[in-house]
mmCIF file of C-alpha atoms in Angstrom:
data_model
loop_
_atom_site.group_PDB
_atom_site.id
_atom_site.type_symbol
_atom_site.label_atom_id
_atom_site.label_comp_id
_atom_site.label_asym_id
_atom_site.label_seq_id
_atom_site.Cartn_x
_atom_site.Cartn_y
_atom_site.Cartn_z
ATOM 1 C CA MET A 205 -179.732 -102.532 -55.346
ATOM 2 C CA GLY A 206 -179.995 -103.447 -59.060
ATOM 3 C CA ASP A 207 -180.336 -102.240 -62.676
ATOM 4 C CA SER A 208 -182.892 -103.326 -65.539
ATOM 5 C CA LEU A 209 -182.254 -106.796 -64.670
ATOM 6 C CA SER A 210 -183.895 -106.395 -61.423
ATOM 7 C CA ALA A 211 -185.865 -103.452 -62.211
ATOM 8 C CA GLU A 212 -188.479 -105.720 -63.846
ATOM 9 C CA TYR A 213 -187.863 -103.956 -67.452
ATOM 10 C CA GLY A 214 -190.037 -104.682 -69.798
ATOM 11 C CA ILE A 215 -192.124 -107.421 -68.328
ATOM 12 C CA THR A 216 -195.352 -107.051 -66.265
ATOM 13 C CA ARG A 217 -194.852 -105.378 -62.773
ATOM 14 C CA GLY A 218 -194.992 -107.516 -59.820
ATOM 15 C CA SER A 219 -193.679 -110.504 -62.107
ATOM 16 C CA GLY A 220 -189.907 -110.242 -61.550
ATOM 17 C CA TRP A 221 -187.510 -112.221 -59.708
ATOM 18 C CA VAL A 222 -187.529 -109.674 -56.609
ATOM 19 C CA ARG A 223 -191.345 -110.242 -56.111
ATOM 20 C CA LEU A 224 -190.750 -114.022 -56.495
ATOM 21 C CA LEU A 225 -187.973 -113.733 -53.591
ATOM 22 C CA GLU A 226 -190.660 -111.793 -51.714
ATOM 23 C CA GLY A 227 -193.484 -114.733 -52.034
ATOM 24 C CA GLN A 228 -190.704 -117.259 -51.100
ATOM 25 C CA LEU A 229 -190.093 -115.604 -48.002
ATOM 26 C CA GLN A 230 -193.797 -115.120 -47.238
ATOM 27 C CA LYS A 231 -194.016 -118.681 -48.082
ATOM 28 C CA GLN A 232 -191.533 -119.604 -45.272
ATOM 29 C CA GLY A 233 -193.235 -117.430 -42.466
ATOM 30 C CA SER A 234 -190.552 -115.000 -42.682
ATOM 31 C CA GLN A 235 -190.683 -111.477 -41.665
ATOM 32 C CA TRP A 236 -188.609 -109.911 -43.757
ATOM 33 C CA ALA A 237 -189.709 -107.651 -46.099
ATOM 34 C CA VAL A 238 -187.976 -106.954 -49.509
ATOM 35 C CA PHE A 239 -187.416 -103.264 -50.925
ATOM 36 C CA ASN A 240 -186.653 -103.421 -54.576
ATOM 37 C CA ALA A 241 -184.169 -100.221 -54.931
ATOM 38 C CA SER A 242 -183.324 -101.114 -58.346
ATOM 39 C CA ILE A 243 -183.388 -98.471 -61.604
ATOM 40 C CA SER A 244 -183.174 -99.379 -65.298
ATOM 41 C CA GLY A 245 -179.739 -98.031 -66.611
ATOM 42 C CA GLU A 246 -178.333 -98.036 -63.045
ATOM 43 C CA THR A 247 -174.371 -98.022 -63.171
ATOM 44 C CA SER A 248 -172.208 -98.887 -59.986
ATOM 45 C CA SER A 249 -171.632 -94.969 -59.676
ATOM 46 C CA GLY A 250 -175.346 -93.778 -59.550
ATOM 47 C CA GLY A 251 -175.586 -96.921 -56.899
ATOM 48 C CA LEU A 252 -172.925 -95.896 -54.887
ATOM 49 C CA THR A 253 -174.638 -92.201 -55.019
ATOM 50 C CA ARG A 254 -178.191 -93.565 -54.046
ATOM 51 C CA LEU A 255 -176.787 -96.279 -51.367
ATOM 52 C CA PRO A 256 -176.188 -94.259 -48.425
ATOM 53 C CA SER A 257 -179.450 -92.466 -48.004
ATOM 54 C CA LEU A 258 -180.992 -96.225 -48.800
ATOM 55 C CA LEU A 259 -178.816 -97.785 -45.979
ATOM 56 C CA GLU A 260 -180.055 -94.832 -43.497
ATOM 57 C CA GLN A 261 -183.718 -94.888 -44.577
ATOM 58 C CA LYS A 262 -184.203 -98.887 -44.694
ATOM 59 C CA LYS A 263 -181.640 -100.057 -42.378
ATOM 60 C CA PRO A 264 -181.714 -103.614 -44.369
ATOM 61 C CA GLY A 265 -180.367 -106.679 -43.145
ATOM 62 C CA ILE A 266 -179.114 -108.135 -46.146
ATOM 63 C CA VAL A 267 -178.071 -105.802 -49.281
ATOM 64 C CA LEU A 268 -178.465 -107.828 -52.484
ATOM 65 C CA LEU A 269 -176.165 -106.104 -54.818
ATOM 66 C CA GLU A 270 -176.864 -106.706 -58.588
ATOM 67 C CA LEU A 271 -174.892 -103.823 -60.413
ATOM 68 C CA GLY A 272 -171.821 -103.355 -63.125
ATOM 69 C CA ALA A 273 -173.558 -104.664 -66.292
ATOM 70 C CA ASN A 274 -174.429 -101.281 -67.284
ATOM 71 C CA ASP A 275 -170.899 -100.285 -66.612
ATOM 72 C CA ALA A 276 -169.385 -102.704 -68.954
ATOM 73 C CA LEU A 277 -171.984 -101.894 -71.694
ATOM 74 C CA ARG A 278 -170.660 -98.668 -71.701
ATOM 75 C CA GLY A 279 -167.022 -99.601 -71.538
ATOM 76 C CA LEU A 280 -166.501 -97.830 -68.196
ATOM 77 C CA SER A 281 -163.068 -98.777 -66.236
ATOM 78 C CA ILE A 282 -163.127 -102.236 -64.588
ATOM 79 C CA ASP A 283 -161.423 -100.318 -61.430
ATOM 80 C CA GLU A 284 -163.772 -97.846 -61.539
ATOM 81 C CA THR A 285 -166.421 -100.315 -61.281
ATOM 82 C CA GLU A 286 -164.331 -102.174 -58.659
ATOM 83 C CA LYS A 287 -164.092 -99.144 -56.658
ATOM 84 C CA ASN A 288 -167.791 -98.323 -56.601
ATOM 85 C CA LEU A 289 -168.778 -101.882 -55.767
ATOM 86 C CA ARG A 290 -166.348 -102.298 -53.006
ATOM 87 C CA LYS A 291 -167.105 -99.090 -51.498
ATOM 88 C CA MET A 292 -170.901 -100.155 -51.745
ATOM 89 C CA ILE A 293 -169.997 -103.370 -49.997
ATOM 90 C CA GLN A 294 -167.924 -101.461 -47.332
ATOM 91 C CA LEU A 295 -170.802 -99.120 -46.744
ATOM 92 C CA SER A 296 -173.755 -101.886 -46.513
ATOM 93 C CA LYS A 297 -171.123 -104.110 -44.234
ATOM 94 C CA LYS A 298 -170.872 -100.840 -41.908
ATOM 95 C CA SER A 299 -174.366 -100.189 -41.159
ATOM 96 C CA GLY A 300 -174.634 -103.713 -40.083
ATOM 97 C CA ALA A 301 -176.359 -105.423 -43.328
ATOM 98 C CA LYS A 302 -174.808 -108.638 -44.836
ATOM 99 C CA VAL A 303 -174.354 -108.843 -48.737
ATOM 100 C CA LEU A 304 -174.859 -110.710 -51.461
ATOM 101 C CA LEU A 305 -173.045 -109.826 -54.827
ATOM 102 C CA PHE A 306 -174.185 -110.582 -57.982
ATOM 103 C CA GLY A 307 -171.938 -112.101 -60.320
ATOM 104 C CA ILE A 308 -172.204 -110.432 -63.819
ATOM 105 C CA GLN A 309 -170.525 -111.674 -67.151
ATOM 106 C CA ILE A 310 -170.673 -109.689 -70.297
ATOM 107 C CA PRO A 311 -170.632 -110.951 -74.039
ATOM 108 C CA PRO A 312 -167.085 -110.718 -75.693
ATOM 109 C CA ASN A 313 -167.710 -107.725 -77.886
ATOM 110 C CA TYR A 314 -165.244 -105.601 -75.627
ATOM 111 C CA GLY A 315 -162.430 -108.076 -76.090
ATOM 112 C CA GLN A 316 -161.253 -111.023 -74.063
ATOM 113 C CA GLU A 317 -159.265 -109.386 -71.550
ATOM 114 C CA TYR A 318 -162.177 -107.035 -70.765
ATOM 115 C CA THR A 319 -164.375 -109.582 -70.562
ATOM 116 C CA LYS A 320 -162.352 -111.828 -68.176
ATOM 117 C CA LYS A 321 -161.295 -109.150 -66.128
ATOM 118 C CA PHE A 322 -164.791 -108.158 -65.872
ATOM 119 C CA LYS A 323 -166.134 -111.620 -64.864
ATOM 120 C CA ASP A 324 -162.835 -112.386 -62.319
ATOM 121 C CA LEU A 325 -164.184 -108.647 -60.500
ATOM 122 C CA TYR A 326 -167.040 -110.193 -58.728
ATOM 123 C CA PRO A 327 -165.548 -113.350 -57.157
ATOM 124 C CA LYS A 328 -162.210 -111.354 -56.384
ATOM 125 C CA LEU A 329 -164.357 -108.698 -54.522
ATOM 126 C CA ALA A 330 -166.595 -111.323 -52.639
ATOM 127 C CA ALA A 331 -163.619 -113.203 -51.196
ATOM 128 C CA GLN A 332 -161.862 -110.011 -50.594
ATOM 129 C CA GLU A 333 -164.625 -108.468 -48.645
ATOM 130 C CA GLY A 334 -166.024 -111.914 -47.199
ATOM 131 C CA ILE A 335 -169.450 -112.049 -48.630
ATOM 132 C CA GLU A 336 -171.538 -114.298 -50.458
ATOM 133 C CA LEU A 337 -171.750 -114.226 -54.007
ATOM 134 C CA VAL A 338 -174.247 -115.444 -56.674
ATOM 135 C CA PRO A 339 -171.382 -116.835 -59.245
ATOM 136 C CA PHE A 340 -173.111 -115.727 -62.185
ATOM 137 C CA PHE A 341 -176.759 -114.309 -61.805
ATOM 138 C CA MET A 342 -177.782 -114.861 -65.604
ATOM 139 C CA ALA A 343 -176.699 -118.892 -65.492
ATOM 140 C CA GLU A 344 -179.019 -120.586 -67.485
ATOM 141 C CA VAL A 345 -180.701 -117.602 -68.739
ATOM 142 C CA ALA A 346 -177.587 -116.190 -70.820
ATOM 143 C CA SER A 347 -177.350 -119.348 -73.158
ATOM 144 C CA ASN A 348 -181.047 -119.863 -73.932
ATOM 145 C CA PRO A 349 -182.485 -117.178 -76.574
ATOM 146 C CA ALA A 350 -186.320 -118.174 -75.724
ATOM 147 C CA LEU A 351 -185.680 -116.416 -71.983
ATOM 148 C CA PHE A 352 -184.994 -113.060 -73.668
ATOM 149 C CA GLN A 353 -187.231 -110.282 -74.766
ATOM 150 C CA ALA A 354 -187.090 -108.923 -78.497
ATOM 151 C CA ASP A 355 -184.148 -106.753 -77.398
ATOM 152 C CA ASN A 356 -181.862 -109.748 -76.480
ATOM 153 C CA ILE A 357 -180.617 -108.004 -73.425
ATOM 154 C CA HIS A 358 -183.372 -108.439 -70.989
ATOM 155 C CA PRO A 359 -184.848 -111.440 -69.513
ATOM 156 C CA ASN A 360 -188.475 -112.183 -69.996
ATOM 157 C CA GLU A 361 -191.311 -113.297 -67.740
ATOM 158 C CA LYS A 362 -190.260 -116.872 -68.167
ATOM 159 C CA ALA A 363 -186.552 -116.328 -67.186
ATOM 160 C CA GLN A 364 -187.728 -114.701 -63.782
ATOM 161 C CA ALA A 365 -188.057 -117.989 -62.139
ATOM 162 C CA VAL A 366 -184.642 -118.830 -63.395
ATOM 163 C CA LEU A 367 -183.204 -115.692 -61.850
ATOM 164 C CA PHE A 368 -184.979 -116.215 -58.726
ATOM 165 C CA LYS A 369 -183.715 -120.129 -58.371
ATOM 166 C CA ASN A 370 -179.855 -118.692 -58.983
ATOM 167 C CA VAL A 371 -180.438 -116.087 -56.243
ATOM 168 C CA TRP A 372 -182.133 -118.257 -53.749
ATOM 169 C CA GLY A 373 -179.553 -120.747 -54.139
ATOM 170 C CA ALA A 374 -176.922 -118.255 -53.206
ATOM 171 C CA MET A 375 -178.963 -117.394 -50.338
ATOM 172 C CA ALA A 376 -178.511 -120.354 -48.518
ATOM 173 C CA PRO A 377 -175.982 -119.072 -45.666
ATOM 174 C CA TYR A 378 -178.524 -116.631 -44.871
ATOM 175 C CA GLN A 379 -181.238 -119.119 -44.368
ATOM 176 C CA SER A 380 -181.213 -119.286 -40.438
ATOM 177 C CA LEU A 381 -181.329 -115.539 -40.541
ATOM 178 C CA LEU A 382 -184.316 -115.011 -42.610
ATOM 179 C CA ASN A 383 -186.291 -117.225 -40.808
ATOM 180 C CA LYS A 384 -185.043 -115.740 -37.312
ATOM 181 C CA GLN A 385 -188.389 -114.163 -35.623
ATOM 182 C CA LYS A 386 -187.526 -110.209 -35.661
#
């Protein structure tokens, strides 16, 4: 579940980090399939609306949750974002899925207080809900202008391998599960 950062916005279809994850799993001989339910422009509220039917249809073993950036870019309430993400985590866990939450950080345009509260939201949720965390999904990308499209918001194709590496590293606790025969 994600937004444009995971939906291959502005890059060739099949070149995003989600596809790289799928390729890595196949390379390992894992029987797990990857379903990308990311939509460009998605907010935590939109994700929460869509999640129950996706959990019912797909019955995922692991939910990768990369949402909140659009909430912040729109200056939405951090409390509302937290409530939506927490509910998504809880619904995923209740369905039997493990959860990997992606830490998102935003530029300081909305002021230091909002920026800090937003950054702190993800590790707080992960700790309180007992789930795994990608500490900062855009690590090693955010500070490198060569890894962005012309809009200076969306990562380009070169950035996808770095994003995959950030996710794959955080998936270490799930490796035995991913390698298990279904």
